[in-house]
mmCIF file of C-alpha atoms in Angstrom:
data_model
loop_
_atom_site.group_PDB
_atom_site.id
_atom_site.type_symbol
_atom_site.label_atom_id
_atom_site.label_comp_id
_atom_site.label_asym_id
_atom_site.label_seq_id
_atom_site.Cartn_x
_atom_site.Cartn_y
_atom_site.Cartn_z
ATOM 1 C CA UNK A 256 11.187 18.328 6.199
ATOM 2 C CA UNK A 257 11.671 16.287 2.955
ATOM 3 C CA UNK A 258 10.498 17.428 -0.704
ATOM 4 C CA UNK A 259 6.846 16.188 -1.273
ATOM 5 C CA UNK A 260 8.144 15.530 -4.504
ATOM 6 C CA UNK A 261 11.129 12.565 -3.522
ATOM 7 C CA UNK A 262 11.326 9.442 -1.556
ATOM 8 C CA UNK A 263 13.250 9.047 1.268
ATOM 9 C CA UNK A 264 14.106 6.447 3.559
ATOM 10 C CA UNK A 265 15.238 6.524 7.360
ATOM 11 C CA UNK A 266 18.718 6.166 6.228
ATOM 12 C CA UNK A 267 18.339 8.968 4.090
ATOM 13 C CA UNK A 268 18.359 7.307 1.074
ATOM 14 C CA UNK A 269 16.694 8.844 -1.603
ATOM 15 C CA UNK A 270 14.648 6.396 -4.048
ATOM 16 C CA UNK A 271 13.929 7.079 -7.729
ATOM 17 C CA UNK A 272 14.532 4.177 -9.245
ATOM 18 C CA UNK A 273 11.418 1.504 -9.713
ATOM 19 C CA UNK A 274 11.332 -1.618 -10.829
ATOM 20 C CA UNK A 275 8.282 -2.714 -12.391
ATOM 21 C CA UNK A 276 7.183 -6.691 -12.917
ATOM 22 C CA UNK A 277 4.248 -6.919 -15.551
ATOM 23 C CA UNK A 278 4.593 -10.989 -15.281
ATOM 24 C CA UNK A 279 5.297 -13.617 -13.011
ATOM 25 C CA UNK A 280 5.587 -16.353 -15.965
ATOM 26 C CA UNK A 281 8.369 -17.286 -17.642
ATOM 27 C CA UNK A 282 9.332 -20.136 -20.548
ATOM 28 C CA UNK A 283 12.550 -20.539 -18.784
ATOM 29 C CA UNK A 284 13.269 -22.720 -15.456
ATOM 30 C CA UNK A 285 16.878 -21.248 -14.753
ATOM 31 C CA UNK A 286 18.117 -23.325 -12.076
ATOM 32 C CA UNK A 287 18.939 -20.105 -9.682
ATOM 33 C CA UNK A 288 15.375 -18.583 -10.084
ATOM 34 C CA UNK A 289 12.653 -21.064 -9.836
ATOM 35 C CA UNK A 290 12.602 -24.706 -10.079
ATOM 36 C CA UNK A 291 11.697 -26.987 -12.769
ATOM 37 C CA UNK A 292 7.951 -27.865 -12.037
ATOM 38 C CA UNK A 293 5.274 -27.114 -9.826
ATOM 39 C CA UNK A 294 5.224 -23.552 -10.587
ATOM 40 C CA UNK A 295 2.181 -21.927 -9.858
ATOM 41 C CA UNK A 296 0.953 -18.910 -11.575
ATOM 42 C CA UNK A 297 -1.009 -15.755 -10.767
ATOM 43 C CA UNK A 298 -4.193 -16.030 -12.031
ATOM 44 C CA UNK A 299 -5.036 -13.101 -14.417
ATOM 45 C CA UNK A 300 -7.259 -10.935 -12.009
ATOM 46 C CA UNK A 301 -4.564 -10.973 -9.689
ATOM 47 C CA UNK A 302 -1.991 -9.020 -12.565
ATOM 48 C CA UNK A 303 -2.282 -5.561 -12.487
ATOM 49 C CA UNK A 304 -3.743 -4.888 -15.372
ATOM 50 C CA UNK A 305 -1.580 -1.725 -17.344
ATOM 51 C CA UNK A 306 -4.072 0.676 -16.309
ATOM 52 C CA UNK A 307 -3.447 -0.297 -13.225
ATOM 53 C CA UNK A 308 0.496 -0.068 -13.753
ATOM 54 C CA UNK A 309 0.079 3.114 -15.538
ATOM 55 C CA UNK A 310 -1.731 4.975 -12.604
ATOM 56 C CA UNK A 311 1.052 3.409 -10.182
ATOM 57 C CA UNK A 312 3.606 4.215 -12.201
ATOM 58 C CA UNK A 313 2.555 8.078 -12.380
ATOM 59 C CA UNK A 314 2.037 8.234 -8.708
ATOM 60 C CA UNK A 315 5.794 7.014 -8.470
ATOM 61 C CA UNK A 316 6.993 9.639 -10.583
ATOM 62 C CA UNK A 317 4.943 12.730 -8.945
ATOM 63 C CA UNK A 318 7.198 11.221 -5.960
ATOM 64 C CA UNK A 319 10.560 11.665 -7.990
ATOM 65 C CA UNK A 320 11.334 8.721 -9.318
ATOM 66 C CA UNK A 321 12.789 8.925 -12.823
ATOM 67 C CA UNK A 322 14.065 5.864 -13.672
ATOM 68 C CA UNK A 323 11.799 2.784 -14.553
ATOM 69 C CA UNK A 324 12.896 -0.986 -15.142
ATOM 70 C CA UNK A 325 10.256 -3.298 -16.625
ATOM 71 C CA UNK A 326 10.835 -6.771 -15.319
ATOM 72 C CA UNK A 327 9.477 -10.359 -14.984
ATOM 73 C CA UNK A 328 9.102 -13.160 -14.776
ATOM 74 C CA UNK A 329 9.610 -12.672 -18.875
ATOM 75 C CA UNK A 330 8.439 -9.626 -19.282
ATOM 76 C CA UNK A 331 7.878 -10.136 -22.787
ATOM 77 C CA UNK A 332 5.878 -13.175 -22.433
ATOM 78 C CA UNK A 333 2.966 -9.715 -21.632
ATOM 79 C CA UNK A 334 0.571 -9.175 -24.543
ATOM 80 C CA UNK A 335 1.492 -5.844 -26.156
ATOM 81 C CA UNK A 336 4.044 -4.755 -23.672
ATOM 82 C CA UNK A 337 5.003 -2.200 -26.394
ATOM 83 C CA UNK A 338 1.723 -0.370 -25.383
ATOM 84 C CA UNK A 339 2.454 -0.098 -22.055
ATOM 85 C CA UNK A 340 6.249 1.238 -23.205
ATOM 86 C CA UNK A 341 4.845 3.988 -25.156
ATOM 87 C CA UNK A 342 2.821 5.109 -21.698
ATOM 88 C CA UNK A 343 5.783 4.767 -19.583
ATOM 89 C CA UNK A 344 8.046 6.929 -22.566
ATOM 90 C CA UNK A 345 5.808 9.517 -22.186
ATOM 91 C CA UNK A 346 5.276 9.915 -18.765
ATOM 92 C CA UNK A 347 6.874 13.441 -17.159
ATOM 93 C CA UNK A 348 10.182 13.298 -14.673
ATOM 94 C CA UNK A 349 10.548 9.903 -16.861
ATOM 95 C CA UNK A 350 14.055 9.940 -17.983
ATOM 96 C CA UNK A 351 15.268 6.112 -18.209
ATOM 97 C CA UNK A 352 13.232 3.619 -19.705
ATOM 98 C CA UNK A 353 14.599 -0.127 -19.781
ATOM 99 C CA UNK A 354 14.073 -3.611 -19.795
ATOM 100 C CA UNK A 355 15.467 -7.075 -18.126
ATOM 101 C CA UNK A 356 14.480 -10.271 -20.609
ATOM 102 C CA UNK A 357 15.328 -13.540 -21.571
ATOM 103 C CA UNK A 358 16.120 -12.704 -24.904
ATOM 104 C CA UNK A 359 13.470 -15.708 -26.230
ATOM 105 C CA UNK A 360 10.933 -13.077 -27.769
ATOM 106 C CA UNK A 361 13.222 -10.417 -28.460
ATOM 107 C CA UNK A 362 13.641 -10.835 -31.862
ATOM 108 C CA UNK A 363 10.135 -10.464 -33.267
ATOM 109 C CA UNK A 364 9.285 -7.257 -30.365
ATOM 110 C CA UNK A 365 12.491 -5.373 -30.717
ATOM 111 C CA UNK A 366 11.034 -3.257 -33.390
ATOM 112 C CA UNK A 367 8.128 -2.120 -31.538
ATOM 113 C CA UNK A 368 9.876 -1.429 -28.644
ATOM 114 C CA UNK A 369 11.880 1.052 -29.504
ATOM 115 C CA UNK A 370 9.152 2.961 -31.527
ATOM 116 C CA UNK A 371 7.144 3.021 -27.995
ATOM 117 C CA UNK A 372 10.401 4.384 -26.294
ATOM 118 C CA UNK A 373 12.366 2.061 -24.670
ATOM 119 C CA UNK A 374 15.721 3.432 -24.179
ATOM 120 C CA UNK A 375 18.078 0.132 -23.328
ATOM 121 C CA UNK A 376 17.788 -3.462 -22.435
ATOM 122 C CA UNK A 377 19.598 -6.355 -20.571
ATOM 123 C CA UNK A 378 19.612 -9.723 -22.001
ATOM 124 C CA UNK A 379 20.210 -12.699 -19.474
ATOM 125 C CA UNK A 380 22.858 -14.607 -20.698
ATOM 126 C CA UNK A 381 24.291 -17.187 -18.466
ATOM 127 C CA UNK A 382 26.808 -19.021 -20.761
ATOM 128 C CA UNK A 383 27.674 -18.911 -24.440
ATOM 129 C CA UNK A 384 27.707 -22.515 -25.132
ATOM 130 C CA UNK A 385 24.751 -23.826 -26.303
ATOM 131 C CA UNK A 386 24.758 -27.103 -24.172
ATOM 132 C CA UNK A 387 25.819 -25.316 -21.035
ATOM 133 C CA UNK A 388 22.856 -22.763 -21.795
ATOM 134 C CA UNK A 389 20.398 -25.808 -21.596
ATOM 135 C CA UNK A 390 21.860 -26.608 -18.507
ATOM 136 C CA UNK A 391 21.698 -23.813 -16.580
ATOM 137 C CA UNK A 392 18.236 -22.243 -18.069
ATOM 138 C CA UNK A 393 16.682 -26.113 -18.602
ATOM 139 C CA UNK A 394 15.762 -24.941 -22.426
ATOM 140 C CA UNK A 395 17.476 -25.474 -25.777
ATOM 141 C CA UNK A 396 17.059 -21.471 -27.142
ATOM 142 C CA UNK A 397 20.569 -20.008 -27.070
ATOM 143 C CA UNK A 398 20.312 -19.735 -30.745
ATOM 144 C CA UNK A 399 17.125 -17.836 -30.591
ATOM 145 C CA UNK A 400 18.514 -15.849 -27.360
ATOM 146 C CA UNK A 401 21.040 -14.838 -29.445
ATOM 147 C CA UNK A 402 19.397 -13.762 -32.710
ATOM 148 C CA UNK A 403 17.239 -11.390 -30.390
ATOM 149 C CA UNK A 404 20.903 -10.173 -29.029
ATOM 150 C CA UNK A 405 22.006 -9.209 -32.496
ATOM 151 C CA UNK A 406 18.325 -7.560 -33.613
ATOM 152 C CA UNK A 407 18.456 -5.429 -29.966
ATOM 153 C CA UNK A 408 21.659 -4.011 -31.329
ATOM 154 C CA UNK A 409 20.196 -3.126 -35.124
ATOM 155 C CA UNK A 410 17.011 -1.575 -33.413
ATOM 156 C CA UNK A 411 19.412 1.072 -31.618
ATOM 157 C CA UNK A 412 19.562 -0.727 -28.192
ATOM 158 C CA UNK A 413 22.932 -0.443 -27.875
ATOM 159 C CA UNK A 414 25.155 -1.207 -26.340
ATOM 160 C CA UNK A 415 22.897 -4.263 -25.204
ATOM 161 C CA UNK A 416 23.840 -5.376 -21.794
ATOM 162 C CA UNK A 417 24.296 -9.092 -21.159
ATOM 163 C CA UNK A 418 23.551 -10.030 -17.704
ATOM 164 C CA UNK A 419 25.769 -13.558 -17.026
ATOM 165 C CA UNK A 420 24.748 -15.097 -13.019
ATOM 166 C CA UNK A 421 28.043 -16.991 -12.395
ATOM 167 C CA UNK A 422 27.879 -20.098 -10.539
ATOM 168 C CA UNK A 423 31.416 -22.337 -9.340
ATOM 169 C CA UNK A 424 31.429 -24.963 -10.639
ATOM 170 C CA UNK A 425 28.563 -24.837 -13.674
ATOM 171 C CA UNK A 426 29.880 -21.945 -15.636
ATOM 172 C CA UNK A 427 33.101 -19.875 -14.030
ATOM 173 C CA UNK A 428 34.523 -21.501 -16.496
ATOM 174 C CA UNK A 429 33.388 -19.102 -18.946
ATOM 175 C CA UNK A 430 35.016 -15.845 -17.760
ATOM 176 C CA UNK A 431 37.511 -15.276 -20.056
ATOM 177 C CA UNK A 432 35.087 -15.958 -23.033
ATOM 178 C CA UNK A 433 32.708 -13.166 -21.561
ATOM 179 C CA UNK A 434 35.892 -11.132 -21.627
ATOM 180 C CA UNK A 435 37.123 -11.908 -24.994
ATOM 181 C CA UNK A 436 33.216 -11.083 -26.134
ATOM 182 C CA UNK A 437 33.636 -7.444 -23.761
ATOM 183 C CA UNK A 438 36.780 -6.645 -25.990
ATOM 184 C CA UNK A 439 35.602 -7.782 -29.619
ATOM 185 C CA UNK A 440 31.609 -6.833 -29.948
ATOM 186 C CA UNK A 441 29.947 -3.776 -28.243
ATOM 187 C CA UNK A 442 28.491 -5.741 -25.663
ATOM 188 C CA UNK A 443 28.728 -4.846 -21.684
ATOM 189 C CA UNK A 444 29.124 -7.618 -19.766
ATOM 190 C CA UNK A 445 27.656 -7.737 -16.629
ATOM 191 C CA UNK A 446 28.460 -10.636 -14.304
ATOM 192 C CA UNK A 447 26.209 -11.308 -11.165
ATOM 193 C CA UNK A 448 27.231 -12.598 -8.022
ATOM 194 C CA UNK A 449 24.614 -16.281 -7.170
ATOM 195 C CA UNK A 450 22.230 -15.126 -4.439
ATOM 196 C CA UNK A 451 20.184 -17.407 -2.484
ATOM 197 C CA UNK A 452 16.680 -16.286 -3.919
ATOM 198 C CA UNK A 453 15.701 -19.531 -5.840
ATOM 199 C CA UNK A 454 13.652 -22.280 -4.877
ATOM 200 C CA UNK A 455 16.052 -24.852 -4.628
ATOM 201 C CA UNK A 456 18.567 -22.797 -5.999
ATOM 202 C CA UNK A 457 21.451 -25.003 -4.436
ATOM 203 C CA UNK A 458 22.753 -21.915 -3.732
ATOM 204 C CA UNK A 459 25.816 -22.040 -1.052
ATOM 205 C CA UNK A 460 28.662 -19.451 0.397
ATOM 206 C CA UNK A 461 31.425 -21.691 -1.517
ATOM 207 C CA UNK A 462 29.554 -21.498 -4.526
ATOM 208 C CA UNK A 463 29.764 -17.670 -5.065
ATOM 209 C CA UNK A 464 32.525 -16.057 -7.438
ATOM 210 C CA UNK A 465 32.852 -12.825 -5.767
ATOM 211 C CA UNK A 466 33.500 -9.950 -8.364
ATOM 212 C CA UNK A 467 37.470 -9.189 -7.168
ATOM 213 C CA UNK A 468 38.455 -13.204 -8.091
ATOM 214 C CA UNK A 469 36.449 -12.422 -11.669
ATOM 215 C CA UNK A 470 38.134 -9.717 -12.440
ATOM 216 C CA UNK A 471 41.673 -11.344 -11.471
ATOM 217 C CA UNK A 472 40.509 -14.418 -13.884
ATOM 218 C CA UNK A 473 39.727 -11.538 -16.649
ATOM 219 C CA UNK A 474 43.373 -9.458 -16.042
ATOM 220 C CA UNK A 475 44.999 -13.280 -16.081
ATOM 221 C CA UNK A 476 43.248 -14.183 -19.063
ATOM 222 C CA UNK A 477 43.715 -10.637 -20.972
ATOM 223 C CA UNK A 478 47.174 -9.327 -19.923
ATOM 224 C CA UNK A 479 45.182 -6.264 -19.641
ATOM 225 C CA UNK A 480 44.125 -4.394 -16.500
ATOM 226 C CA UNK A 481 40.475 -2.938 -15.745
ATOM 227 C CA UNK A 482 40.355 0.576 -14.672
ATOM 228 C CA UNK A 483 37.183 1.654 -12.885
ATOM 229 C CA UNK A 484 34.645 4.082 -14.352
ATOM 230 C CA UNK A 485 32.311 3.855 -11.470
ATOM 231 C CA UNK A 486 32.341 1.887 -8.270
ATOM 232 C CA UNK A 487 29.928 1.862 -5.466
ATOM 233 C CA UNK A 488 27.482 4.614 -7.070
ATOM 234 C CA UNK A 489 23.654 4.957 -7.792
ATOM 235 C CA UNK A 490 23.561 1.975 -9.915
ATOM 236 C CA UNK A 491 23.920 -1.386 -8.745
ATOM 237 C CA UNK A 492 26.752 -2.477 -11.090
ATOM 238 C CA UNK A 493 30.621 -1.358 -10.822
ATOM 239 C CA UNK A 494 31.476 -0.347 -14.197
ATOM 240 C CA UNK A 495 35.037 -1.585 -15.195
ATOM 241 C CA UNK A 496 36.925 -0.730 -18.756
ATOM 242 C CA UNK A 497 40.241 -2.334 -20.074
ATOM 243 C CA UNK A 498 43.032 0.079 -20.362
ATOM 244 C CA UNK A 499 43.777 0.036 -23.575
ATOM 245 C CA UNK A 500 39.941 1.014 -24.223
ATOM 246 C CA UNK A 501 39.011 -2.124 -26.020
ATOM 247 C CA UNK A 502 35.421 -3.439 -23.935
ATOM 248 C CA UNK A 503 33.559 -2.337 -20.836
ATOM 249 C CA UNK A 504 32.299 -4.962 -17.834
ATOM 250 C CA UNK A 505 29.846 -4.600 -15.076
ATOM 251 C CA UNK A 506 30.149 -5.984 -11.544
ATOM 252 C CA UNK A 507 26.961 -6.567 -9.063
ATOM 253 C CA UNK A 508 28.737 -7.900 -6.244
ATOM 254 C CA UNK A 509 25.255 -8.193 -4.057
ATOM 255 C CA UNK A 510 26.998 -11.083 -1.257
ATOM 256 C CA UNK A 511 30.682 -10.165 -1.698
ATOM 257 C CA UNK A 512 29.953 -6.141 -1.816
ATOM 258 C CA UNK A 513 26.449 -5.487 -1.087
ATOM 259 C CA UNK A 514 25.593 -1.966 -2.346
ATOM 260 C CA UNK A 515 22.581 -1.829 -0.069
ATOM 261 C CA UNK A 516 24.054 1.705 1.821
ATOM 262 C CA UNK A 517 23.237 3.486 -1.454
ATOM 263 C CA UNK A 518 20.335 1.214 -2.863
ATOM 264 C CA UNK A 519 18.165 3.508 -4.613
ATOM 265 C CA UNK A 520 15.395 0.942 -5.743
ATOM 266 C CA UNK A 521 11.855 -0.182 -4.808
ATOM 267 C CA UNK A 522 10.071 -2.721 -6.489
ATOM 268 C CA UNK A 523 6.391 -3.554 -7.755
ATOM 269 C CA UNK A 524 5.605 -7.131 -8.298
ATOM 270 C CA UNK A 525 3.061 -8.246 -10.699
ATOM 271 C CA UNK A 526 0.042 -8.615 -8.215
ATOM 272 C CA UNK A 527 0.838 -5.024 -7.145
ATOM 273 C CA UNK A 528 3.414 -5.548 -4.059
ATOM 274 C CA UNK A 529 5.533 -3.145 -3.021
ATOM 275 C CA UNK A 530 8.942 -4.494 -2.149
ATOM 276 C CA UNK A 531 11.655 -2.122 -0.619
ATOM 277 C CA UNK A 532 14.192 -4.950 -0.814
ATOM 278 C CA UNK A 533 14.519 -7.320 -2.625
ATOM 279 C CA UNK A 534 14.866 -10.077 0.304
ATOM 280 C CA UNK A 535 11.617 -7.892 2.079
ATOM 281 C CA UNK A 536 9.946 -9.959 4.325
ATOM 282 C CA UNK A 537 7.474 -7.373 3.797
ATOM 283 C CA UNK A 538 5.270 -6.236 1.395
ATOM 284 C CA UNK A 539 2.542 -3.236 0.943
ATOM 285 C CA UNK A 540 -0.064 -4.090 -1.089
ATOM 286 C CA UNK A 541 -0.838 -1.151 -3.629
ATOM 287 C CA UNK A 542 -2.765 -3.487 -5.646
ATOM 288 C CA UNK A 543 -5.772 -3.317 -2.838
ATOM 289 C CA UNK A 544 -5.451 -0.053 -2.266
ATOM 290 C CA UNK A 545 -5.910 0.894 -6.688
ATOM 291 C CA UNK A 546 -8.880 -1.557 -6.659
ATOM 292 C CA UNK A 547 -10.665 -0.062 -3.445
ATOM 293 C CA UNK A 548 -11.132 3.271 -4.895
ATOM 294 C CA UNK A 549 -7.782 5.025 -3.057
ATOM 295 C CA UNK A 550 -7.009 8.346 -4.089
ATOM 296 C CA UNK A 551 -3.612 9.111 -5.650
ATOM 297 C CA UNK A 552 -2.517 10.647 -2.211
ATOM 298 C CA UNK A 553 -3.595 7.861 -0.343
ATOM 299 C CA UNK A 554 -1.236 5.496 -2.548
ATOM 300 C CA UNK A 555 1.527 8.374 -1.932
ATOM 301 C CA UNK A 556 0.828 8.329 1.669
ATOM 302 C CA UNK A 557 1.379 4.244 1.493
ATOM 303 C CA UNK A 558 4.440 4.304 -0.767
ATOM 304 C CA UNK A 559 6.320 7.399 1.593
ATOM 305 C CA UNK A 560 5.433 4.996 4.319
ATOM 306 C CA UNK A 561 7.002 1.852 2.908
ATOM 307 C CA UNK A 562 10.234 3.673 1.773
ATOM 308 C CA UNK A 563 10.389 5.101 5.273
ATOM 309 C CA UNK A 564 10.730 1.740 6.448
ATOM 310 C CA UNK A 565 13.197 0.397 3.757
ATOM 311 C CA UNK A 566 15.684 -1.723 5.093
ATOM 312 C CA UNK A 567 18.966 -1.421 6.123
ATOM 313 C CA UNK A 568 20.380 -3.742 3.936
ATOM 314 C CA UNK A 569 19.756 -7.769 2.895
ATOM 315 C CA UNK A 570 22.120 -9.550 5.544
ATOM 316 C CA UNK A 571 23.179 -12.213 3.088
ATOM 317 C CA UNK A 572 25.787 -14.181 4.928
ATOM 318 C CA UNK A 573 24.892 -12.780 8.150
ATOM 319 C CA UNK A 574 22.991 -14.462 10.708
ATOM 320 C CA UNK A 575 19.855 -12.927 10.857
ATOM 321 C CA UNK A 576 19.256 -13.689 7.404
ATOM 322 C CA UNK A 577 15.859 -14.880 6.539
ATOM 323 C CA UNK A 578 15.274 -15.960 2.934
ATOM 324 C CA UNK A 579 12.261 -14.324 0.713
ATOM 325 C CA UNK A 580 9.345 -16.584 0.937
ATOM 326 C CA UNK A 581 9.147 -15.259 -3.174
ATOM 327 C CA UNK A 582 11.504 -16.487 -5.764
ATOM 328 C CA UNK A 583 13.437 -14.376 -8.406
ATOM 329 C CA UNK A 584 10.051 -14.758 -10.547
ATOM 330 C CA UNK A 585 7.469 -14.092 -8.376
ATOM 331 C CA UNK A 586 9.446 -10.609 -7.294
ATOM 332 C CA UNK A 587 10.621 -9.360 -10.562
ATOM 333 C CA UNK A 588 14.056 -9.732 -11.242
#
């Protein structure tokens, strides 16, 4: 019989990680996430408000989960967000605290953030030329992107993580500058395989860089080889470092290596969906079941249910593959 106290699916995969989306908006239109108008919003009774988070998010960790990402949409277009941080910090079992952004904001919150307890943070960061930012993200910020970068790393968020989505063709171009950035600033790089989860996204088979031709591209570019620190464990990414100890990168090889035999992750969306995947075709709606009076073990009973029926795995390229009515936004990235 399993622990009261974890989550654990059919597969016997045992889930403590949750991901956590506070907003579906975002002031960015990247071209892989959502396209560039006719975007509709949720209305603001349908967000969970944080005391409605905050109850969810203790339920989750009486069930063992002890790792929390806070997510968007931009998470830090949320009012005070730094509130809701200083819950989460303090919650028991709670040992990682982070957060996924766009940078845009990051600047003038940074501060606060840390003071509430947040622990690290990725920064998306799909190229690191101006013009080919616009392109890809539809908005002329790097510069502002990238003065939140540098403040992340004097408020003690280091080493901040910069999350790059390559795409063939628009910015693959830019791998050995993402390496030559790896080796000279304390930065991990983290490059992300294009998934079809965009709204006319574009996205194709041919138009993936699978992580084994990046890191080729990097070992051509450097003369140095990467040695792995961790491949194919609890976290999504494959951590690589150069030999010579100069830079660390990140590998999430979801189409080319899917890591979905060890996925440890669930996922709330802002309207209060739980999402065992994130391609679910299915949701459970915990949002209903906080605003109809359920008891905190009848929301356990619903999460041990959905986890129990966590999916195999995503079946990207396979064909039984069904896309996510939901883009990247609407889910939480």
């Amino acid at each position: 019989m399993n622990d009261p106290g974890t989550l654990q699916d059919s597969f016997g995969r045992v889930v403590n990680n949750l991901r956590i989306s506070v907003t579906d908006r975002c002031n960015f239109r990247c071209r892989y996430c959502m396209p560039e108008e006719g975007v509709e919003w949720l209305g603001k009774n349908q967000l969970l408000t944080y005391e409605e988070l905050a109850r969810i998010a203790k339920v989750f960790s009486e069930l063992g989960v002890t790792k929390i990402r806070l997510t968007g949409g931009e998470p830090l277009m949320r009012k005070d967000l730094h509130v809701f941080v200083r819950y989460l910090s303090g919650l028991t079992g709670i040992e990682d605290l982070a957060l996924t952004t766009n940078g845009y904001f990051l600047a003038e919150q940074a501060q606060d953030l840390v003071r509430a307890g947040l622990k690290r943070i990725n920064v998306s960061l799909d190229s690191l030329d101006p013009l080919r930012f616009n392109l890809v993200t539809r908005r002329n910020h790097f510069h502002r992107v990238w003065e939140g970068i540098e403040e992340a790393g004097r408020q003690g968020l280091g080493p901040v993580k910069l999350n790059a989505v390559l795409i063939r063709g628009v910015n693959d171009d830019e791998i050995p500058r993402f390496a030559d950035l790896a080796r000279s600033r304390p930065f991990v790089i983290r490059f992300i395989e294009f998934m079809p989860i965009g709204a006319d996204d574009g996205w194709s088979p041919d138009r993936v860089v699978s992580s084994g031709e990046i890191i080729r591209r990097i070992e051509d570019h450097t003369g140095v080889r990467l040695v792995p620190v961790e491949r194919h464990g609890f976290q999504p990414a494959d951590r690589y470092r150069f030999e010579d100890g100069a830079g660390e990168v990140g590998f999430i090889s979801s189409v080319s290596e899917p890591f979905c035999s060890h996925c440890n992750r669930v996922r709330v969306t802002a309207d209060g969906r739980l999402r065992t995947c994130l391609f679910s075709l299915q949701e459970t709606d915990l949002r209903a079941l906080v605003r109809s009076g359920a008891s905190d073990e009848e929301i356990k009973t619903a999460i041990r249910g959905a986890v129990a029926r966590k999916e195999a795995g995503h079946m990207i390229n396979q064909p039984g593959f069904v896309r996510p009515e939901r883009t990247m936004s609407q889910i939480g990235g």
